[in-house]
CSV table of C-alpha atoms in Angstrom, one decimal:
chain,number,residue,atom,x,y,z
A,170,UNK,CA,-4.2,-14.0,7.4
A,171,UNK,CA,-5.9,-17.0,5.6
A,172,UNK,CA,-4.1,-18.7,2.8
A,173,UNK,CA,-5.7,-19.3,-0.3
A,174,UNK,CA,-6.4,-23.2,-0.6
A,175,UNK,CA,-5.3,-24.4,-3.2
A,176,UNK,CA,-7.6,-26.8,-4.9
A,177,UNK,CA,-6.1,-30.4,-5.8
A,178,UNK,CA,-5.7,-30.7,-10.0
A,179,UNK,CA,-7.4,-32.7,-11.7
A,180,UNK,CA,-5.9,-34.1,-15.1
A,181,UNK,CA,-8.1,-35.6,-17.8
A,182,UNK,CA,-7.0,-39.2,-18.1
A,183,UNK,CA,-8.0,-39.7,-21.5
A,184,UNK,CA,-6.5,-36.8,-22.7
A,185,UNK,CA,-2.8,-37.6,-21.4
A,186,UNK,CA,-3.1,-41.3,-22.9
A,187,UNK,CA,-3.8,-39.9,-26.3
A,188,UNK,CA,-0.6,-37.8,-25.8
A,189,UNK,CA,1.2,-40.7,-24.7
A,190,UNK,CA,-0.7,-42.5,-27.5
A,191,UNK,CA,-0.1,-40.1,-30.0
A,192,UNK,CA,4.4,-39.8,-29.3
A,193,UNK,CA,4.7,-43.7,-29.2
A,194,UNK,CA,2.6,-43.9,-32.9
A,195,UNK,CA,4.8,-41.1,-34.3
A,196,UNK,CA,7.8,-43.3,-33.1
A,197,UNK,CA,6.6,-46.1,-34.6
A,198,UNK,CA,5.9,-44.3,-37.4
A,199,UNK,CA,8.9,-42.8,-38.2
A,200,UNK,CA,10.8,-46.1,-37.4
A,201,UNK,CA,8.8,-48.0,-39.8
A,202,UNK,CA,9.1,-45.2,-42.6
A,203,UNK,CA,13.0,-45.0,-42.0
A,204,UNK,CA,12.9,-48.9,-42.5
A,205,UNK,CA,10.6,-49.1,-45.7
A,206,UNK,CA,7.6,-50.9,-43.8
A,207,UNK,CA,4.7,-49.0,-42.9
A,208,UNK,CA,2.4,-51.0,-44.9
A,209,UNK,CA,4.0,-54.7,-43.0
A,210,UNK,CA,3.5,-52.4,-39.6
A,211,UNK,CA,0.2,-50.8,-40.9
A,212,UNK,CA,-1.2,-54.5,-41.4
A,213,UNK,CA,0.2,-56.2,-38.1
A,214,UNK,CA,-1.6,-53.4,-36.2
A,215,UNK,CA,-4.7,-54.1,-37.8
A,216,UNK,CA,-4.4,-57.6,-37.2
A,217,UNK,CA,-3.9,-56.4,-33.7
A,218,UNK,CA,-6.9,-54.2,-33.4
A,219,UNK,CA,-9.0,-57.1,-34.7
A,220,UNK,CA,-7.5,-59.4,-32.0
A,221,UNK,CA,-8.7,-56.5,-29.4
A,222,UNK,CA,-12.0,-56.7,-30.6
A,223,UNK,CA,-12.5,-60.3,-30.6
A,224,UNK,CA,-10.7,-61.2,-27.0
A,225,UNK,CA,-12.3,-59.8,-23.9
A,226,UNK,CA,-9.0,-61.5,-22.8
A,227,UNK,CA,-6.4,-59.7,-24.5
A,228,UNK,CA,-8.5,-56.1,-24.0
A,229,UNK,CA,-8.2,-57.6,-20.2
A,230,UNK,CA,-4.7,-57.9,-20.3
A,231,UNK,CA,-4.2,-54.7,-22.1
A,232,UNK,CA,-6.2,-52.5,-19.3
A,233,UNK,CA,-6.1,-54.4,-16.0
A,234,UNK,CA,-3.4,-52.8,-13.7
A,235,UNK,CA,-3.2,-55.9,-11.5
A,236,UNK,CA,-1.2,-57.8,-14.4
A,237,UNK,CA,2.7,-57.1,-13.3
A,238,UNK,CA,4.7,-55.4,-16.5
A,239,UNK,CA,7.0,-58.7,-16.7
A,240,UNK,CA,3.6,-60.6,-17.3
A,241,UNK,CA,2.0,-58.3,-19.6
A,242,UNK,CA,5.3,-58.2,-21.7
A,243,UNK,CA,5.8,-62.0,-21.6
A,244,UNK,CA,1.8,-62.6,-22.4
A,245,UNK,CA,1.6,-60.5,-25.2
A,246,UNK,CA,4.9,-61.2,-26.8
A,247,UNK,CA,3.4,-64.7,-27.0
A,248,UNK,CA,0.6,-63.4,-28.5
A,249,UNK,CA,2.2,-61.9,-30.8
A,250,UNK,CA,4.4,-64.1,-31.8
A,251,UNK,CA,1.6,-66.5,-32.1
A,252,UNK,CA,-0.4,-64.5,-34.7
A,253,UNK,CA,2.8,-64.1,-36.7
A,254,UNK,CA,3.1,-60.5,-35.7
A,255,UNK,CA,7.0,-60.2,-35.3
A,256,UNK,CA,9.8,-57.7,-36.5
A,257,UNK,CA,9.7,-53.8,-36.0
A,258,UNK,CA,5.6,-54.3,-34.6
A,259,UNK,CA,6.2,-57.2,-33.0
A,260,UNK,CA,9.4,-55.3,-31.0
A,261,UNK,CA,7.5,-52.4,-30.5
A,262,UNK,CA,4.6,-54.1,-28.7
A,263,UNK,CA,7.2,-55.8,-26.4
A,264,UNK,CA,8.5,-52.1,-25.9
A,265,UNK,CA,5.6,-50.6,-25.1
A,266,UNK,CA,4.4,-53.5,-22.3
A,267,UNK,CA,7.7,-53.2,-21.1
A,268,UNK,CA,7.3,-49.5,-20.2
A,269,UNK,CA,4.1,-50.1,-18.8
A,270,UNK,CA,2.0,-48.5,-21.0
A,271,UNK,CA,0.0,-51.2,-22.8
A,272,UNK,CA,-2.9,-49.6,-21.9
A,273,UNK,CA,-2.4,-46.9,-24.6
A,274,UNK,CA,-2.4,-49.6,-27.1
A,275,UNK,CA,-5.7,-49.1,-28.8
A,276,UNK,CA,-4.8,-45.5,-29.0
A,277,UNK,CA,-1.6,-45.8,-30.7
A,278,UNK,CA,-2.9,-48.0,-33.1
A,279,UNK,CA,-5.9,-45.2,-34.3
A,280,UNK,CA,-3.0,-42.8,-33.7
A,281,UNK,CA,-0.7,-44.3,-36.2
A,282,UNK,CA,-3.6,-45.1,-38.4
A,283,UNK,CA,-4.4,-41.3,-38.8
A,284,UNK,CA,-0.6,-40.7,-39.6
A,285,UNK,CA,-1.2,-43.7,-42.6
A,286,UNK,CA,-4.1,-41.9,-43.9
A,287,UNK,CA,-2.2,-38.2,-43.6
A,288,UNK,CA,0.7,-39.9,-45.7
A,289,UNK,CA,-2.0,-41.0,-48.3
A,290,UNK,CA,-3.6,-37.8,-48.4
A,291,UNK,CA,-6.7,-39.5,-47.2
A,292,UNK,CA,-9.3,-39.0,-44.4
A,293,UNK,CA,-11.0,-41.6,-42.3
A,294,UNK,CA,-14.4,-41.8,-42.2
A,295,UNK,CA,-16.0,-44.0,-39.1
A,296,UNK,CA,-19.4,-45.9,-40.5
A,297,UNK,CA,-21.7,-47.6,-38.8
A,298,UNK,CA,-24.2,-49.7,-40.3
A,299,UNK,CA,-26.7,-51.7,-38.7
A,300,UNK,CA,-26.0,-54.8,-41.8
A,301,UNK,CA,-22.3,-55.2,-43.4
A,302,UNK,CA,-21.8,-52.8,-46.4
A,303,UNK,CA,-21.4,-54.7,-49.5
A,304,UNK,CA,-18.4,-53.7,-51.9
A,305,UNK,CA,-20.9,-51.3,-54.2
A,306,UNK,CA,-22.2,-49.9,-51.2
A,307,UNK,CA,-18.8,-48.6,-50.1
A,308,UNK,CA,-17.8,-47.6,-53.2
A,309,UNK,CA,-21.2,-45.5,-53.8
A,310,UNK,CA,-20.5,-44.0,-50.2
A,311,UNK,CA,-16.9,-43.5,-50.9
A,312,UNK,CA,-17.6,-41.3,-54.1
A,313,UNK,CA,-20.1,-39.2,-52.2
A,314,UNK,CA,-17.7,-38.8,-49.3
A,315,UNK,CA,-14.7,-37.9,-51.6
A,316,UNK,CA,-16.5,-35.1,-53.6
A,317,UNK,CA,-17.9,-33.5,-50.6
A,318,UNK,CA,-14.5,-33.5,-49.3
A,319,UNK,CA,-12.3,-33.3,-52.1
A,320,UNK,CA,-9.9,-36.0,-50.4
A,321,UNK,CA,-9.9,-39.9,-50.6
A,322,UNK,CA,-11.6,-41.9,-48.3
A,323,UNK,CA,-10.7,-44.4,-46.1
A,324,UNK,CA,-13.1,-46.5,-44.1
A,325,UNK,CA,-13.4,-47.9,-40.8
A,326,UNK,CA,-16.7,-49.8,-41.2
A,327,UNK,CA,-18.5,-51.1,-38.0
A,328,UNK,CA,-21.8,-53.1,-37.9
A,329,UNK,CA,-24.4,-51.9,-34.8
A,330,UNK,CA,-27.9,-53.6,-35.2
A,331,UNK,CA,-29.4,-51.1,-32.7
A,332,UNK,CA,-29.3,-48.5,-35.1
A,333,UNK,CA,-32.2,-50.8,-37.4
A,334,UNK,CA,-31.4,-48.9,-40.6
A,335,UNK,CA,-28.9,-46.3,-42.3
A,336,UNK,CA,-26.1,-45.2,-41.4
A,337,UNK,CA,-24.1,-42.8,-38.8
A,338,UNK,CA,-20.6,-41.5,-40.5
A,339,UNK,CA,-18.4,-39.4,-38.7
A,340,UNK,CA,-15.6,-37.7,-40.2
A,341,UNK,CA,-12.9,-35.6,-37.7
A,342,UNK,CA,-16.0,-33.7,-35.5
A,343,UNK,CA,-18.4,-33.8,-38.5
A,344,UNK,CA,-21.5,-36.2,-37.9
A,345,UNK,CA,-24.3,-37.3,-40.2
A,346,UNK,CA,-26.7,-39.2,-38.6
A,347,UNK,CA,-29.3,-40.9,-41.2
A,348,UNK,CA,-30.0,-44.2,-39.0
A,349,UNK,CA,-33.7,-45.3,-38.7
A,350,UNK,CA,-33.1,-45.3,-34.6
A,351,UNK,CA,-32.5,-41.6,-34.8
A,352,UNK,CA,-34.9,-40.8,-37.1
A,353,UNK,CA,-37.7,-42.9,-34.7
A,354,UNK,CA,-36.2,-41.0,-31.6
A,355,UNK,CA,-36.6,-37.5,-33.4
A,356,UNK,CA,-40.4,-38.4,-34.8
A,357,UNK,CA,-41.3,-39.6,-30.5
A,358,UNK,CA,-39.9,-36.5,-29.6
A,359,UNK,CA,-42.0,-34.5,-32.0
A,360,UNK,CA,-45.3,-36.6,-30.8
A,361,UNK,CA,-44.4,-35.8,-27.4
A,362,UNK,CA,-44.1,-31.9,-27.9
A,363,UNK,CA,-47.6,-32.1,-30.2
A,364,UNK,CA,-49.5,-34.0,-27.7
């Protein structure tokens, strides 16, 4: 009588830190809303997600396993502290290095940002540009964007050089892909299938 062997499970990782990710930013959330400051939290995370993307440092601290939860804590209360993020934010960070999940701390703050633009009745679109968008050009892409999707728009504007020209915008799974790379790497795949 052979038993059926059981295979081991294997659990997406990044799928169970966007869960974790997504309860801690509707805590947060409804904290902040229960205590009239969304906007104070919604900036201090943005100042935080700016922090991440500057400071190989911090986004070490953040992700590196060998750092003991006391450190983590202590390290990025100074942090915040030092970049004057402090209150309901400032506690929360503490909170969430304290329960050893600082890790999810790029996703909570997208997570929480999706729950700001819900509230707004807004959608976020991601756009990449290989040069920084001036002020006209976001408003022109804005418009578009809005009457295609009957909502209001929201940005989160990245620069990429690599992609020479145009832009890639991505909406929830929707993608439009106009950027001179892509448009080079379609053209070399067409020469390749003529010749």
């Amino acid at each position: 009588m052979g038993r059926k062997e059981e295979k081991p499970r294997v659990t997406d990782r990044n799928s169970s830190v966007s869960g974790v990710a997504e309860r801690y930013a509707s805590a947060l959330f409804d904290l902040a809303r229960e205590q009239s400051a969304l906007d104070s939290v919604e900036a201090d995370l943005k100042s935080f997600r700016t922090m991440l993307a500057d400071s190989a440092d911090l986004r070490r601290l953040i992700e590196s396993p060998t750092f003991l939860p006391r450190e983590q804590e202590k390290a990025i209360g100074a942090i915040a502290d030092r970049a004057g993020i402090t209150g309901l934010t400032g506690n929360f960070v503490r909170l969430v290095a304290h329960n050893r999940r600082l890790f999810t701390l790029p996703g909570i703050i997208a997570a929480f940002e999706v729950l700001m633009a819900d509230a707004r009745g807004e959608v976020t679109a991601k756009v990449t540009s290989a040069h920084p968008l001036s002020a006209e050009q976001q408003e022109s892409l804005r418009a578009i964007l809005s009457q295609k999707l009957g909502k209001k728009i929201a940005f989160d504007l990245s620069v990429n050089p690599a992609i020479l020209g145009g832009l890639v915008v991505k909406v929830g799974s929707r993608m439009i892909d106009s950027s001179l790379r892509s448009k080079l790497m379609m053209m070399k795949t067409r020469l390749k299938e003529v010749g």
